[in-house]
Structures are given as C-alpha cells and as structure tokens.
Amino acid sequence: MNRADPVAGRTATGALLTLALPIIGVNVGMMLMGTVDTIMVGRVSPESLAAVALGNVVFFALSIFGVGVLLAVDPIISQAVGARNDLGVALGAQRGLIIAAVLSVPIGAALFAAGPALRLFQQPEGVVPLAAVYCAILVPGVLPFFAFNVGRQTLQAMHRVSPVLWAIGVANLLNIALNRLLIFGGLGIPAMGVAGSAWATTISRIITL
C-alpha cells in the first residue's frame, strides 16, 4: 500500500499557506476600509455612524455583483500563466479591465440613486441624506476598486501576491490618516464628517492602483 510522503505533504501545505495567507490579508484589507470609516465617524454623531454603516452595506451589496462577474477572469489568466503565454495573460487582464469599466457605469449610477432607494426601503429619514452623500462620493472609487480586483487576480495567478498585500496595506494606512483629517478637520481643511470619510476611502481606493 502506498503511503503519502509526509515531507512532500508539509512542503505542499507550506506552499499553499504562503499563497493563501496574503490573499486572506488582501481580502480583509479590502473590507477594512469601510469598517474604519464606520468606527471613526461614530465619534461625530449616531446618525453619522448609521449613515456610513448603511452606505457600506449598499456599496458592498452592489459591488459584490461586479466582483463575482470579474471572477470569470481568474481561470483565463491562470490558464495563460500555466501555458506560459504572456500575451494571453496580458489579454486576460485587458479584458478584465474593460469589463471593470463597463460594470462601473451601472453600479456608479445605482450608488447615485441610493437616496430614493433607501427611502423606498423605509430607512430612517435622519440617516438617508447622509448615507446618500456617502454613497455618491464613493462613485469615483468604483472603477479603481474593480481594477484593483483585476490586478489582484492577475498577480495571484502569477503567484505574486506580496505587491497586492503591500498596496492594500498602504491604502488602509492612508485611509486612517485621511479619515482623521477629513472627518474632524485640520491643516486648514474644515471638518467634513460623513463626506470626509467617503472621500478618504475613495482616495485610498484610487491609490491602490
């Protein structure tokens, strides 16, 4: 009876963890921006806290559709990497970016229309205007968010996850700093509250590129 080589098993497990742990870190980092927004803006008012939390629910509810569509790029790029087809990798990434740009239009439009939609679902009237502002300011970050996902999938297929992890790490640190500055004001910048939190996240998403 054949027995599995324990050394080979440990080597395979180590290789898997080397790839998987940074991917987990990237996914956590992508979700962390909205969490930081919610925590930091909570010091402004309960309504601001509720608005940012609600705005993030709307953003991720819409963007998860786009992320799901972009998962179709994964096998295309992975197959090209396996075949050592550099042109195929480039074409896969290019098509992914085109899809990302197309998806950004309806999702951006939906974010702009968040206010009426939230009223339709009978959300608190004191929260809806702030949540609508938050969602509207997130619109310029939609394409960078999707483009980052395409880049992440491409580098992940090439087993080069570290640059993506560094990018999301820097973006999160920037988001914390900008939240502090734009929410509460400083350096000649007036306090912007919920709007400042949204701008902090949008700028940080653009920086990931």
mmCIF file of C-alpha atoms in Angstrom:
data_model
loop_
_atom_site.group_PDB
_atom_site.id
_atom_site.type_symbol
_atom_site.label_atom_id
_atom_site.label_comp_id
_atom_site.label_asym_id
_atom_site.label_seq_id
_atom_site.Cartn_x
_atom_site.Cartn_y
_atom_site.Cartn_z
ATOM 1 C CA MET A 1 0.000 0.000 0.000
ATOM 2 C CA ASN A 2 1.338 3.397 -0.995
ATOM 3 C CA ARG A 3 1.778 5.939 1.752
ATOM 4 C CA ALA A 4 1.868 9.678 1.256
ATOM 5 C CA ASP A 5 5.254 11.271 1.746
ATOM 6 C CA PRO A 6 4.905 13.420 4.920
ATOM 7 C CA VAL A 7 7.766 15.686 3.838
ATOM 8 C CA ALA A 8 6.118 16.345 0.485
ATOM 9 C CA GLY A 9 2.823 16.956 2.275
ATOM 10 C CA ARG A 10 4.386 19.540 4.576
ATOM 11 C CA THR A 11 6.064 21.211 1.596
ATOM 12 C CA ALA A 12 2.761 21.428 -0.284
ATOM 13 C CA THR A 13 0.988 22.774 2.798
ATOM 14 C CA GLY A 14 3.685 25.390 3.294
ATOM 15 C CA ALA A 15 3.442 26.477 -0.339
ATOM 16 C CA LEU A 16 -0.344 26.694 -0.047
ATOM 17 C CA LEU A 17 -0.164 28.796 3.114
ATOM 18 C CA THR A 18 2.462 31.066 1.541
ATOM 19 C CA LEU A 19 -0.032 31.881 -1.203
ATOM 20 C CA ALA A 20 -3.229 31.757 0.857
ATOM 21 C CA LEU A 21 -2.302 33.929 3.841
ATOM 22 C CA PRO A 22 -1.504 37.057 1.778
ATOM 23 C CA ILE A 23 -4.742 36.533 -0.172
ATOM 24 C CA ILE A 24 -6.662 36.401 3.100
ATOM 25 C CA GLY A 25 -4.854 39.557 4.202
ATOM 26 C CA VAL A 26 -5.812 41.348 0.987
ATOM 27 C CA ASN A 27 -9.483 40.386 1.320
ATOM 28 C CA VAL A 28 -9.537 41.540 4.940
ATOM 29 C CA GLY A 29 -7.830 44.782 3.913
ATOM 30 C CA MET A 30 -10.443 45.467 1.247
ATOM 31 C CA MET A 31 -13.246 45.129 3.800
ATOM 32 C CA LEU A 32 -11.358 47.048 6.479
ATOM 33 C CA MET A 33 -11.713 50.453 4.822
ATOM 34 C CA GLY A 34 -15.453 50.550 5.359
ATOM 35 C CA THR A 35 -15.048 49.286 8.909
ATOM 36 C CA VAL A 36 -12.541 52.031 9.722
ATOM 37 C CA ASP A 37 -14.894 54.629 8.222
ATOM 38 C CA THR A 38 -17.715 53.433 10.457
ATOM 39 C CA ILE A 39 -15.609 53.364 13.619
ATOM 40 C CA MET A 40 -14.046 56.784 13.113
ATOM 41 C CA VAL A 41 -17.168 58.628 12.008
ATOM 42 C CA GLY A 42 -19.014 57.233 15.017
ATOM 43 C CA ARG A 43 -17.397 59.988 17.076
ATOM 44 C CA VAL A 44 -19.319 62.616 15.094
ATOM 45 C CA SER A 45 -22.894 61.513 15.827
ATOM 46 C CA PRO A 46 -25.101 58.402 15.985
ATOM 47 C CA GLU A 47 -26.701 59.471 12.691
ATOM 48 C CA SER A 48 -23.291 59.669 11.010
ATOM 49 C CA LEU A 49 -22.392 56.224 12.312
ATOM 50 C CA ALA A 50 -25.635 54.759 10.995
ATOM 51 C CA ALA A 51 -25.259 56.538 7.648
ATOM 52 C CA VAL A 52 -21.743 55.249 6.977
ATOM 53 C CA ALA A 53 -22.670 51.731 8.069
ATOM 54 C CA LEU A 54 -25.693 51.825 5.765
ATOM 55 C CA GLY A 55 -23.647 53.305 2.921
ATOM 56 C CA ASN A 56 -21.127 50.498 3.187
ATOM 57 C CA VAL A 57 -23.891 47.910 3.085
ATOM 58 C CA VAL A 58 -25.163 49.498 -0.134
ATOM 59 C CA PHE A 59 -21.679 49.711 -1.666
ATOM 60 C CA PHE A 60 -20.769 46.098 -0.996
ATOM 61 C CA ALA A 61 -24.221 44.802 -1.931
ATOM 62 C CA LEU A 62 -23.766 46.409 -5.354
ATOM 63 C CA SER A 63 -20.053 45.797 -5.838
ATOM 64 C CA ILE A 64 -20.235 42.107 -4.926
ATOM 65 C CA PHE A 65 -22.067 41.576 -8.223
ATOM 66 C CA GLY A 66 -19.189 43.136 -10.143
ATOM 67 C CA VAL A 67 -16.590 41.188 -8.178
ATOM 68 C CA GLY A 68 -18.488 37.990 -8.995
ATOM 69 C CA VAL A 69 -18.506 38.798 -12.713
ATOM 70 C CA LEU A 70 -14.774 39.548 -12.635
ATOM 71 C CA LEU A 71 -14.093 36.100 -11.163
ATOM 72 C CA ALA A 72 -14.518 34.863 -14.737
ATOM 73 C CA VAL A 73 -11.109 36.403 -15.446
ATOM 74 C CA ASP A 74 -9.406 34.083 -12.939
ATOM 75 C CA PRO A 75 -9.395 30.845 -14.977
ATOM 76 C CA ILE A 76 -8.498 32.686 -18.185
ATOM 77 C CA ILE A 77 -5.406 34.274 -16.671
ATOM 78 C CA SER A 78 -4.471 31.164 -14.674
ATOM 79 C CA GLN A 79 -4.617 29.037 -17.818
ATOM 80 C CA ALA A 80 -2.442 31.529 -19.689
ATOM 81 C CA VAL A 81 0.074 31.603 -16.822
ATOM 82 C CA GLY A 82 0.172 27.802 -16.772
ATOM 83 C CA ALA A 83 0.795 27.743 -20.527
ATOM 84 C CA ARG A 84 3.472 30.449 -20.139
ATOM 85 C CA ASN A 85 1.510 32.551 -22.581
ATOM 86 C CA ASP A 86 2.449 36.130 -21.688
ATOM 87 C CA LEU A 87 0.209 37.532 -24.412
ATOM 88 C CA GLY A 88 -2.706 35.519 -23.046
ATOM 89 C CA VAL A 89 -2.086 36.907 -19.562
ATOM 90 C CA ALA A 90 -1.995 40.466 -20.905
ATOM 91 C CA LEU A 91 -5.170 39.946 -22.948
ATOM 92 C CA GLY A 92 -6.958 38.397 -19.969
ATOM 93 C CA ALA A 93 -6.042 41.343 -17.756
ATOM 94 C CA GLN A 94 -7.011 43.797 -20.508
ATOM 95 C CA ARG A 95 -10.434 42.211 -20.937
ATOM 96 C CA GLY A 96 -10.879 42.196 -17.189
ATOM 97 C CA LEU A 97 -10.224 45.936 -17.069
ATOM 98 C CA ILE A 98 -12.702 46.534 -19.891
ATOM 99 C CA ILE A 99 -15.351 44.544 -18.008
ATOM 100 C CA ALA A 100 -14.489 46.508 -14.853
ATOM 101 C CA ALA A 101 -15.023 49.792 -16.704
ATOM 102 C CA VAL A 102 -18.371 48.633 -18.094
ATOM 103 C CA LEU A 103 -19.574 47.395 -14.697
ATOM 104 C CA SER A 104 -18.607 50.684 -13.061
ATOM 105 C CA VAL A 105 -21.257 52.596 -15.005
ATOM 106 C CA PRO A 106 -24.453 50.913 -13.728
ATOM 107 C CA ILE A 107 -23.036 50.388 -10.242
ATOM 108 C CA GLY A 108 -21.970 54.031 -10.044
ATOM 109 C CA ALA A 109 -25.429 55.082 -11.206
ATOM 110 C CA ALA A 110 -27.018 52.862 -8.561
ATOM 111 C CA LEU A 111 -24.866 54.472 -5.866
ATOM 112 C CA PHE A 112 -26.000 57.915 -7.025
ATOM 113 C CA ALA A 113 -29.594 56.721 -6.696
ATOM 114 C CA ALA A 114 -29.059 55.327 -3.196
ATOM 115 C CA GLY A 115 -31.134 58.044 -1.503
ATOM 116 C CA PRO A 116 -34.502 57.256 -3.150
ATOM 117 C CA ALA A 117 -33.817 53.522 -2.842
ATOM 118 C CA LEU A 118 -33.152 53.801 0.890
ATOM 119 C CA ARG A 119 -36.348 55.802 1.370
ATOM 120 C CA LEU A 120 -38.215 53.103 -0.544
ATOM 121 C CA PHE A 121 -36.918 50.584 1.996
ATOM 122 C CA GLN A 122 -38.109 52.909 4.787
ATOM 123 C CA GLN A 123 -34.721 53.704 6.285
ATOM 124 C CA PRO A 124 -34.662 56.464 8.951
ATOM 125 C CA GLU A 125 -35.152 59.877 7.370
ATOM 126 C CA GLY A 126 -32.416 61.402 9.515
ATOM 127 C CA VAL A 127 -29.908 58.881 8.165
ATOM 128 C CA VAL A 128 -30.847 58.675 4.478
ATOM 129 C CA PRO A 129 -29.424 62.057 3.303
ATOM 130 C CA LEU A 130 -26.054 61.354 4.948
ATOM 131 C CA ALA A 131 -25.961 57.809 3.570
ATOM 132 C CA ALA A 132 -26.814 59.148 0.098
ATOM 133 C CA VAL A 133 -23.921 61.636 0.285
ATOM 134 C CA TYR A 134 -21.563 58.877 1.412
ATOM 135 C CA CYS A 135 -22.622 56.598 -1.468
ATOM 136 C CA ALA A 136 -22.371 59.372 -4.068
ATOM 137 C CA ILE A 137 -18.806 60.261 -3.053
ATOM 138 C CA LEU A 138 -17.810 56.585 -3.286
ATOM 139 C CA VAL A 139 -18.655 56.562 -7.018
ATOM 140 C CA PRO A 140 -15.204 57.732 -8.282
ATOM 141 C CA GLY A 141 -13.677 54.822 -6.382
ATOM 142 C CA VAL A 142 -15.811 52.132 -8.043
ATOM 143 C CA LEU A 143 -13.616 51.682 -11.126
ATOM 144 C CA PRO A 144 -10.376 51.653 -9.076
ATOM 145 C CA PHE A 145 -11.997 49.090 -6.751
ATOM 146 C CA PHE A 146 -12.789 46.780 -9.669
ATOM 147 C CA ALA A 147 -9.474 47.456 -11.426
ATOM 148 C CA PHE A 148 -7.644 46.541 -8.215
ATOM 149 C CA ASN A 149 -9.539 43.251 -8.198
ATOM 150 C CA VAL A 150 -8.410 42.524 -11.755
ATOM 151 C CA GLY A 151 -4.807 43.321 -10.841
ATOM 152 C CA ARG A 152 -5.091 41.174 -7.735
ATOM 153 C CA GLN A 153 -6.404 38.225 -9.734
ATOM 154 C CA THR A 154 -3.642 38.624 -12.322
ATOM 155 C CA LEU A 155 -0.822 38.739 -9.780
ATOM 156 C CA GLN A 156 -2.450 35.982 -7.757
ATOM 157 C CA ALA A 157 -2.423 33.714 -10.821
ATOM 158 C CA MET A 158 1.272 34.522 -11.204
ATOM 159 C CA HIS A 159 1.870 33.670 -7.505
ATOM 160 C CA ARG A 160 2.920 37.272 -6.823
ATOM 161 C CA VAL A 161 0.591 38.316 -4.032
ATOM 162 C CA SER A 162 3.008 40.395 -1.936
ATOM 163 C CA PRO A 163 2.716 43.583 -4.075
ATOM 164 C CA VAL A 164 -1.068 43.440 -3.712
ATOM 165 C CA LEU A 165 -0.788 42.995 0.050
ATOM 166 C CA TRP A 166 1.559 45.977 0.289
ATOM 167 C CA ALA A 167 -0.796 48.093 -1.834
ATOM 168 C CA ILE A 168 -3.850 47.347 0.303
ATOM 169 C CA GLY A 169 -1.820 47.850 3.475
ATOM 170 C CA VAL A 170 -0.635 51.301 2.382
ATOM 171 C CA ALA A 171 -4.161 52.184 1.252
ATOM 172 C CA ASN A 172 -5.575 51.272 4.660
ATOM 173 C CA LEU A 173 -2.982 53.343 6.500
ATOM 174 C CA LEU A 174 -3.752 56.264 4.194
ATOM 175 C CA ASN A 175 -7.464 55.760 4.797
ATOM 176 C CA ILE A 176 -6.966 56.023 8.560
ATOM 177 C CA ALA A 177 -4.906 59.207 8.203
ATOM 178 C CA LEU A 178 -7.324 60.810 5.741
ATOM 179 C CA ASN A 179 -10.324 59.863 7.859
ATOM 180 C CA ARG A 180 -8.769 61.627 10.825
ATOM 181 C CA LEU A 181 -8.023 64.712 8.726
ATOM 182 C CA LEU A 182 -11.188 64.958 6.645
ATOM 183 C CA ILE A 183 -13.782 63.888 9.204
ATOM 184 C CA PHE A 184 -12.600 66.155 12.004
ATOM 185 C CA GLY A 185 -10.669 68.770 10.026
ATOM 186 C CA GLY A 186 -7.114 70.040 10.342
ATOM 187 C CA LEU A 187 -4.257 71.606 8.362
ATOM 188 C CA GLY A 188 -6.655 74.249 7.118
ATOM 189 C CA ILE A 189 -9.223 71.673 5.971
ATOM 190 C CA PRO A 190 -12.698 72.074 7.508
ATOM 191 C CA ALA A 191 -14.388 69.154 9.257
ATOM 192 C CA MET A 192 -16.424 67.254 6.668
ATOM 193 C CA GLY A 193 -17.953 64.469 8.747
ATOM 194 C CA VAL A 194 -19.546 61.715 6.678
ATOM 195 C CA ALA A 195 -18.462 63.296 3.387
ATOM 196 C CA GLY A 196 -14.858 63.407 4.595
ATOM 197 C CA SER A 197 -14.983 59.731 5.479
ATOM 198 C CA ALA A 198 -16.251 58.893 1.998
ATOM 199 C CA TRP A 199 -13.529 60.988 0.346
ATOM 200 C CA ALA A 200 -10.888 59.268 2.468
ATOM 201 C CA THR A 201 -11.996 55.850 1.243
ATOM 202 C CA THR A 202 -12.362 56.952 -2.378
ATOM 203 C CA ILE A 203 -8.860 58.467 -2.451
ATOM 204 C CA SER A 204 -7.427 55.366 -0.780
ATOM 205 C CA ARG A 205 -9.051 53.087 -3.367
ATOM 206 C CA ILE A 206 -7.589 55.185 -6.163
ATOM 207 C CA ILE A 207 -4.154 54.943 -4.524
ATOM 208 C CA THR A 208 -4.260 51.119 -4.707
ATOM 209 C CA LEU A 209 -3.718 51.409 -8.441
#
